[in-house]
Amino acid sequence: MSTTVTPPPKKVNHIGLEVLNYKGGKTTLCAGCGHNSISERIVECFYELGVEPYRVAKFSGIGCSSKSPAYFLGLSHGFNAVHGRMPAIATGAMLANRTLLGLGVTGDGDTASIGLGQFMHLVRRNLPMIYVIENNGVYGLTKGQFSATADLGSKLKTGAPNDLPPFDCCALGLKWGATFVARSFSGDKKQLQAILKTAIAHKGLSMIDVISPCVTFNDHTGSTKSYSYMKEHEEVLQELDFVPFFQDISVEIPEGEVRDVEMHDGSHLRIRKLGREFDPTDRFLALRALEESEAKGEVLTGVLYLNTEKPTFLDLLNLADEPIATLPESRVRPSKAVLDAVMEELR
Ligand SMILES: Cc1ncc(C[n+]2csc(CCOP(=O)(O)OP(=O)(O)O)c2C)c(N)n1
Ligand code: SF4
Ligand SMILES: [Mg+2]
């Protein structure tokens, strides 16, 4: 007699998709590379929040980090740009279709060395997209030369020290007007998840600097971007808890200890202080906290700044609600009469 075995029901998110629908190809990065952990967090967060994968546009430049969009969200759109030029491509795509959820994943070289000028303008414009910097202090793909985020005195595997002071991407982002600035560590699963989810809910440029050790070229004694250095020097600013808009928010919170920030989509970020007083809406305080921690040789992680009020680049341009990319020709091509009037003005 044969018995039929009913398979267990598939686990799905609130839009009915399985986690498999959020995965990408098999990684070709080194085993233990911090970038692989970040890809895993991206898969989990987009799955748990029930983001439609076909609404996401992934952007990257060149580097091991910039290869990683191939390893998550395989059902999304993707554009692998030239080294350091991802912001220009992302800006064009987001202007053409404002209904997309932009996700840039890049490296410290791609962002702070060759791509610094592009990154600067992206932040200044507050383009609504997520911008993840997988920061290992080196050019991993080209065999481990120091990047512009390498700390002064940090040593290469050969023992050669870095003689130049680093750019702190978070400090630069704060200065240039980013509306969500956070730092995390690829090894801190819970913190990185809460930060990524907040970035998905944020309407504006969300920049996340994630210390992501390169196990092949920058994980030795003397490196300040190694797993062991981060374990000893990470200074966690707050405990973070993200409550998505589709979940009950009525949990009691002890007054004075937790700050609740309502995001644009109705989700909530709950920030519980850990010892020190810190106001994540105060840009000057954030810059000071970064300077102080750097002077102490600490790596400050957490949400440094959040501004839910500032208009985005798309708001400033007064774009139509419908994506330009799908408007019919009759609405995007000026009539002959309009063109004639323009030509007349230029005479
Ligand atoms: C215009 C240009 N210059 C230089 C290179 C060589 N190159 C490729 S990746 C890279 C650095 C990547 O470093 P990073 O962005 O930190 O990524 P990682 O590999 O460390 O993740 C460089 C210099 C290139 N591809 N194009
Ligand atoms: S070389 Fe470094 S950054 Fe590149 S995949 Fe390997 S560990 Fe990661
Ligand atoms: Mg790098």
Coordinates of C-alpha atoms and ligand atoms in Angstrom, one line a residue:
M1 CA 0.0 0.0 0.0
S2 CA 1.4 3.4 -1.0
T3 CA 1.1 6.4 1.3
T4 CA 1.1 9.9 -0.1
V5 CA 3.3 12.4 1.8
T6 CA 2.1 16.0 1.7
P7 CA 5.1 18.4 1.5
P8 CA 5.2 21.0 4.2
P9 CA 3.7 24.4 3.1
K10 CA 6.2 26.7 1.6
K11 CA 7.2 29.7 3.7
V12 CA 6.3 32.9 2.0
N13 CA 6.4 36.6 2.9
H14 CA 3.4 39.0 3.0
I15 CA 3.4 39.3 -0.9
G16 CA 3.4 35.5 -1.3
L17 CA 7.1 35.1 -2.4
E18 CA 9.6 32.6 -1.1
V19 CA 13.1 33.6 0.0
L20 CA 14.4 31.8 -3.2
N21 CA 12.8 34.6 -5.2
Y22 CA 15.2 37.1 -3.6
K23 CA 18.4 35.1 -4.2
G24 CA 20.9 35.6 -7.0
G25 CA 23.6 33.5 -8.6
K26 CA 26.2 31.6 -6.6
T27 CA 28.9 33.9 -5.3
T28 CA 32.4 33.8 -6.9
L29 CA 33.9 35.9 -4.2
C30 CA 36.5 34.5 -1.7
A31 CA 35.0 32.3 1.1
G32 CA 34.8 34.6 4.2
C33 CA 34.7 37.9 2.2
G34 CA 32.6 40.4 4.1
H35 CA 30.8 41.3 0.9
N36 CA 29.1 37.8 0.9
S37 CA 27.6 38.5 4.3
I38 CA 26.2 41.8 3.1
S39 CA 24.6 40.0 0.1
E40 CA 22.9 37.6 2.5
R41 CA 21.5 40.5 4.6
I42 CA 20.1 42.1 1.5
V43 CA 18.3 38.9 0.5
E44 CA 16.8 38.6 4.0
C45 CA 15.7 42.2 4.3
F46 CA 14.1 42.5 0.9
Y47 CA 12.3 39.1 1.5
E48 CA 11.2 40.0 5.0
L49 CA 9.8 43.4 4.0
G50 CA 8.1 41.9 1.0
V51 CA 9.6 44.3 -1.6
E52 CA 8.6 43.3 -5.2
P53 CA 11.9 42.2 -6.7
Y54 CA 10.9 43.5 -10.2
R55 CA 10.5 47.0 -8.7
V56 CA 14.2 47.0 -7.6
A57 CA 17.0 48.4 -9.8
K58 CA 20.5 47.3 -8.7
F59 CA 23.4 49.5 -9.6
S60 CA 27.2 49.0 -9.2
G61 CA 30.6 50.1 -10.5
I62 CA 33.7 47.9 -10.7
G63 CA 35.2 45.8 -7.9
C64 CA 34.6 42.6 -6.0
S65 CA 31.9 44.6 -4.1
S66 CA 30.4 45.8 -7.4
K67 CA 30.2 42.1 -8.6
S68 CA 28.0 41.2 -5.7
P69 CA 24.6 42.4 -7.2
A70 CA 24.9 39.3 -9.3
Y71 CA 24.5 37.3 -6.1
F72 CA 21.2 38.7 -4.8
L73 CA 17.8 39.7 -6.1
G74 CA 18.1 37.8 -9.4
L75 CA 14.6 38.9 -10.5
S76 CA 15.5 42.6 -10.3
H77 CA 16.9 44.9 -12.9
G78 CA 20.6 45.5 -12.8
F79 CA 23.3 47.8 -14.3
N80 CA 27.0 47.2 -13.8
A81 CA 28.5 50.6 -14.7
V82 CA 32.1 51.8 -15.3
H83 CA 34.5 52.1 -12.3
G84 CA 33.3 55.0 -10.1
R85 CA 30.5 56.1 -12.5
M86 CA 27.5 54.3 -11.0
P87 CA 25.9 57.4 -9.6
A88 CA 25.4 59.0 -13.1
I89 CA 23.7 55.8 -14.3
A90 CA 21.6 55.5 -11.2
T91 CA 20.5 59.2 -11.5
G92 CA 19.4 58.7 -15.1
A93 CA 17.5 55.5 -14.3
M94 CA 15.7 57.0 -11.3
L95 CA 14.7 60.1 -13.2
A96 CA 13.3 57.9 -16.0
N97 CA 11.3 55.7 -13.7
R98 CA 10.6 57.1 -10.3
T99 CA 8.6 54.0 -9.2
L100 CA 11.9 52.0 -9.0
L101 CA 13.6 51.3 -5.7
G102 CA 17.2 52.0 -6.4
L103 CA 19.9 49.9 -4.7
G104 CA 23.5 50.8 -5.3
V105 CA 26.2 48.4 -4.0
T106 CA 29.8 49.7 -4.4
G107 CA 33.3 49.6 -2.9
D108 CA 35.4 52.1 -1.0
G109 CA 37.6 52.4 -4.1
D110 CA 34.6 52.8 -6.4
T111 CA 33.1 55.5 -4.1
A112 CA 35.9 57.3 -2.4
S113 CA 38.8 57.0 -4.8
I114 CA 37.9 57.1 -8.5
G115 CA 34.2 57.8 -7.9
L116 CA 34.4 60.6 -5.3
G117 CA 33.1 63.4 -7.6
Q118 CA 30.1 61.3 -8.7
F119 CA 29.3 60.2 -5.2
M120 CA 29.4 63.8 -4.0
H121 CA 26.8 65.0 -6.4
L122 CA 24.6 62.0 -5.8
V123 CA 24.5 62.9 -2.1
R124 CA 24.1 66.6 -2.7
R125 CA 21.0 65.9 -4.9
N126 CA 19.5 63.5 -2.3
L127 CA 18.5 61.1 -5.0
P128 CA 16.1 58.6 -3.5
M129 CA 18.1 55.3 -3.5
I130 CA 20.1 53.1 -1.2
Y131 CA 23.9 53.4 -1.5
V132 CA 25.9 50.6 0.2
I133 CA 29.6 51.0 0.5
E134 CA 31.3 47.7 1.1
N135 CA 34.4 49.2 2.7
N136 CA 37.5 47.0 3.1
G137 CA 40.1 49.8 2.8
V138 CA 41.6 48.2 -0.3
Y139 CA 41.1 47.6 -4.0
G140 CA 40.3 43.9 -3.5
L141 CA 39.7 43.1 -7.2
T142 CA 43.1 44.5 -8.3
K143 CA 45.0 42.7 -5.5
G144 CA 44.9 44.9 -2.5
Q145 CA 46.3 48.4 -3.0
F146 CA 45.2 50.9 -0.4
S147 CA 42.1 52.9 -1.2
A148 CA 41.2 56.4 0.0
T149 CA 39.4 55.0 3.1
A150 CA 42.5 53.1 4.4
D151 CA 43.5 54.4 7.8
L152 CA 46.8 56.3 8.4
G153 CA 49.4 53.8 9.5
S154 CA 47.3 50.7 8.5
K155 CA 49.7 48.1 7.1
L156 CA 49.5 46.0 3.9
K157 CA 50.3 42.3 4.1
T158 CA 53.8 43.1 3.0
G159 CA 54.2 45.4 6.0
A160 CA 54.0 48.6 3.9
P161 CA 52.2 51.4 5.9
N162 CA 49.6 53.7 4.5
D163 CA 51.0 57.3 4.6
L164 CA 47.8 59.2 3.7
P165 CA 44.9 60.2 6.0
P166 CA 41.6 58.4 5.2
F167 CA 38.3 59.8 3.9
D168 CA 35.5 59.0 6.3
C169 CA 32.6 58.4 3.9
C170 CA 30.0 59.0 6.7
A171 CA 31.5 62.3 7.6
L172 CA 31.6 63.3 3.9
G173 CA 28.0 62.2 3.4
L174 CA 26.9 64.2 6.5
K175 CA 28.7 67.3 5.2
W176 CA 27.2 67.1 1.7
G177 CA 23.6 66.6 2.8
A178 CA 22.8 62.9 3.0
T179 CA 19.5 62.3 4.7
F180 CA 20.2 58.9 6.1
V181 CA 23.8 58.1 7.2
A182 CA 24.7 54.9 8.9
R183 CA 27.8 52.7 9.5
S184 CA 27.7 49.0 10.2
F185 CA 30.0 45.9 10.1
S186 CA 29.4 43.0 7.8
G187 CA 29.8 40.7 10.9
D188 CA 26.9 42.4 12.8
K189 CA 23.9 40.7 11.4
K190 CA 21.2 42.3 13.6
Q191 CA 22.4 45.9 13.3
L192 CA 23.0 45.6 9.5
Q193 CA 19.5 44.2 9.0
A194 CA 17.8 47.0 10.9
I195 CA 19.9 49.6 9.0
L196 CA 19.1 48.1 5.6
K197 CA 15.4 47.9 6.4
T198 CA 15.4 51.5 7.4
A199 CA 17.1 52.4 4.2
I200 CA 14.5 50.6 2.2
A201 CA 11.8 52.6 4.0
H202 CA 13.6 56.0 3.7
K203 CA 12.6 58.5 1.1
G204 CA 15.9 60.1 0.1
L205 CA 19.5 59.0 -0.3
S206 CA 20.4 56.4 2.3
M207 CA 24.1 55.9 2.6
I208 CA 25.5 52.9 4.5
D209 CA 29.2 52.5 5.1
V210 CA 29.7 48.8 5.9
I211 CA 33.1 47.7 7.1
S212 CA 33.5 44.5 5.1
P213 CA 36.8 42.7 5.6
C214 CA 38.8 41.5 2.6
V215 CA 40.1 38.1 3.9
T216 CA 42.6 37.8 1.0
F217 CA 44.4 41.2 1.1
N218 CA 43.4 43.1 4.3
D219 CA 42.6 40.8 7.2
H220 CA 46.1 40.5 8.9
T221 CA 47.5 42.1 12.0
G222 CA 48.2 45.7 11.4
S223 CA 45.1 46.1 9.2
T224 CA 42.3 48.4 10.6
K225 CA 39.6 46.8 8.4
S226 CA 40.1 43.2 9.6
Y227 CA 37.6 41.1 11.5
S228 CA 39.8 41.1 14.7
Y229 CA 40.3 44.9 14.6
M230 CA 36.5 45.4 14.3
K231 CA 35.8 43.0 17.1
E232 CA 38.1 45.0 19.4
H233 CA 37.4 48.5 18.2
E234 CA 33.7 48.7 17.2
E235 CA 31.8 51.2 19.3
V236 CA 28.0 50.5 18.9
L237 CA 26.0 53.7 19.2
Q238 CA 22.5 52.3 19.7
E239 CA 20.4 49.2 19.7
L240 CA 18.1 49.3 16.6
D241 CA 14.8 47.7 16.0
F242 CA 12.8 48.1 12.8
V243 CA 9.0 47.6 12.8
P244 CA 7.6 47.4 9.2
F245 CA 4.4 49.2 8.3
F246 CA 2.4 45.9 8.0
Q247 CA 3.3 44.8 11.6
D248 CA 1.5 45.9 14.8
I249 CA 3.4 48.8 16.4
S250 CA 1.4 48.9 19.7
V251 CA 4.3 47.4 21.8
E252 CA 4.8 49.4 25.0
I253 CA 8.1 51.3 25.1
P254 CA 9.8 52.6 28.2
E255 CA 9.7 56.3 28.1
G256 CA 13.0 58.2 27.8
E257 CA 15.0 55.1 26.7
V258 CA 13.7 54.6 23.2
R259 CA 13.3 57.0 20.4
D260 CA 10.7 56.1 17.8
V261 CA 11.1 57.5 14.3
E262 CA 8.2 57.1 11.9
M263 CA 9.4 56.5 8.3
H264 CA 7.7 57.7 5.1
D265 CA 6.0 54.4 4.4
G266 CA 4.6 54.1 8.0
S267 CA 7.3 51.8 9.3
H268 CA 9.0 52.6 12.5
L269 CA 12.7 52.7 13.6
R270 CA 13.1 52.2 17.3
I271 CA 16.4 53.4 18.7
R272 CA 17.4 52.4 22.2
K273 CA 20.3 54.3 23.6
L274 CA 23.3 52.4 24.8
G275 CA 24.9 54.5 27.5
R276 CA 25.6 57.8 25.7
E277 CA 23.0 60.5 24.8
F278 CA 22.7 60.8 21.1
D279 CA 20.2 62.6 18.8
P280 CA 20.2 61.1 15.3
T281 CA 18.5 64.2 13.9
D282 CA 21.4 66.4 14.9
R283 CA 24.0 66.5 12.0
F284 CA 26.6 68.5 14.0
L285 CA 26.4 65.9 16.9
A286 CA 26.9 63.1 14.4
L287 CA 30.0 64.8 12.9
R288 CA 31.4 65.4 16.4
A289 CA 30.7 61.8 17.5
L290 CA 32.6 60.6 14.4
E291 CA 35.6 62.9 15.1
E292 CA 35.7 61.8 18.8
S293 CA 35.6 58.1 18.0
E294 CA 38.2 58.4 15.4
A295 CA 40.5 60.2 17.8
K296 CA 40.0 57.3 20.3
G297 CA 40.8 54.7 17.5
E298 CA 37.2 53.4 17.7
V299 CA 34.9 52.6 14.8
L300 CA 31.5 54.1 15.5
T301 CA 28.5 52.0 14.1
G302 CA 24.8 52.7 14.1
V303 CA 22.4 55.3 12.7
L304 CA 24.4 58.5 12.7
Y305 CA 21.8 60.7 11.0
L306 CA 18.2 60.6 9.8
N307 CA 16.2 63.4 8.2
T308 CA 12.8 62.4 6.9
E309 CA 11.8 66.0 5.8
K310 CA 14.2 67.1 3.1
P311 CA 12.8 67.0 -0.5
T312 CA 14.5 64.5 -2.8
F313 CA 15.9 65.4 -6.3
L314 CA 12.8 63.9 -7.9
D315 CA 10.6 66.2 -5.8
L316 CA 12.7 69.3 -6.7
L317 CA 12.4 68.5 -10.4
N318 CA 8.6 68.5 -10.2
L319 CA 8.4 65.3 -12.2
A320 CA 5.1 63.8 -13.3
D321 CA 3.8 61.1 -11.0
E322 CA 3.9 58.6 -13.9
P323 CA 7.3 57.3 -14.9
I324 CA 8.8 59.2 -17.8
A325 CA 9.9 55.9 -19.2
T326 CA 6.4 54.7 -19.8
L327 CA 4.7 58.0 -20.9
P328 CA 3.4 57.8 -24.5
E329 CA 5.2 59.7 -27.2
S330 CA 2.3 62.1 -27.5
R331 CA 3.1 63.4 -24.0
V332 CA 6.9 63.5 -24.2
R333 CA 7.4 64.9 -27.7
P334 CA 6.7 68.6 -28.0
S335 CA 4.4 69.6 -30.9
K336 CA 5.7 71.4 -33.9
A337 CA 4.0 74.6 -32.7
V338 CA 5.9 74.4 -29.4
L339 CA 9.2 73.7 -31.1
D340 CA 8.7 76.6 -33.5
A341 CA 8.0 78.9 -30.5
V342 CA 11.2 77.8 -28.9
M343 CA 13.2 78.4 -32.1
E344 CA 11.6 81.8 -32.4
E345 CA 12.8 82.7 -28.9
L346 CA 16.4 81.8 -29.8
R347 CA 16.5 84.0 -32.9
Ligands
LIG1 C1 38.8 53.4 -15.1 C2 39.3 52.3 -14.3 N1 40.4 52.4 -13.5 C3 40.9 51.4 -12.8 C4 40.3 50.1 -12.9 C5 40.9 49.0 -12.2 N2 40.1 48.6 -11.0 C6 39.1 47.7 -11.1 S1 38.4 47.4 -9.6 C7 39.4 48.6 -8.9 C8 39.2 48.9 -7.4 C9 38.1 48.3 -6.7 O1 38.1 48.6 -5.4 P1 36.8 48.7 -4.5 O2 35.8 49.6 -5.2 O3 37.2 49.1 -3.1 O4 36.2 47.3 -4.6 P2 36.6 45.9 -3.8 O5 37.3 45.1 -4.9 O6 37.6 46.2 -2.8 O7 35.4 45.3 -3.3 C10 40.3 49.2 -9.8 C11 41.3 50.2 -9.4 C12 39.2 50.0 -13.8 N3 38.5 48.9 -13.9 N4 38.7 51.1 -14.4
SF4_2 S1 39.8 39.7 -2.9 FE1 39.0 40.5 -1.0 S2 37.3 41.8 -1.5 FE2 37.7 40.4 -3.3 S3 36.4 38.7 -3.0 FE3 38.3 38.2 -2.1 S4 38.1 38.7 0.1 FE4 36.5 39.7 -1.1
MG3 MG 37.5 47.9 -1.5

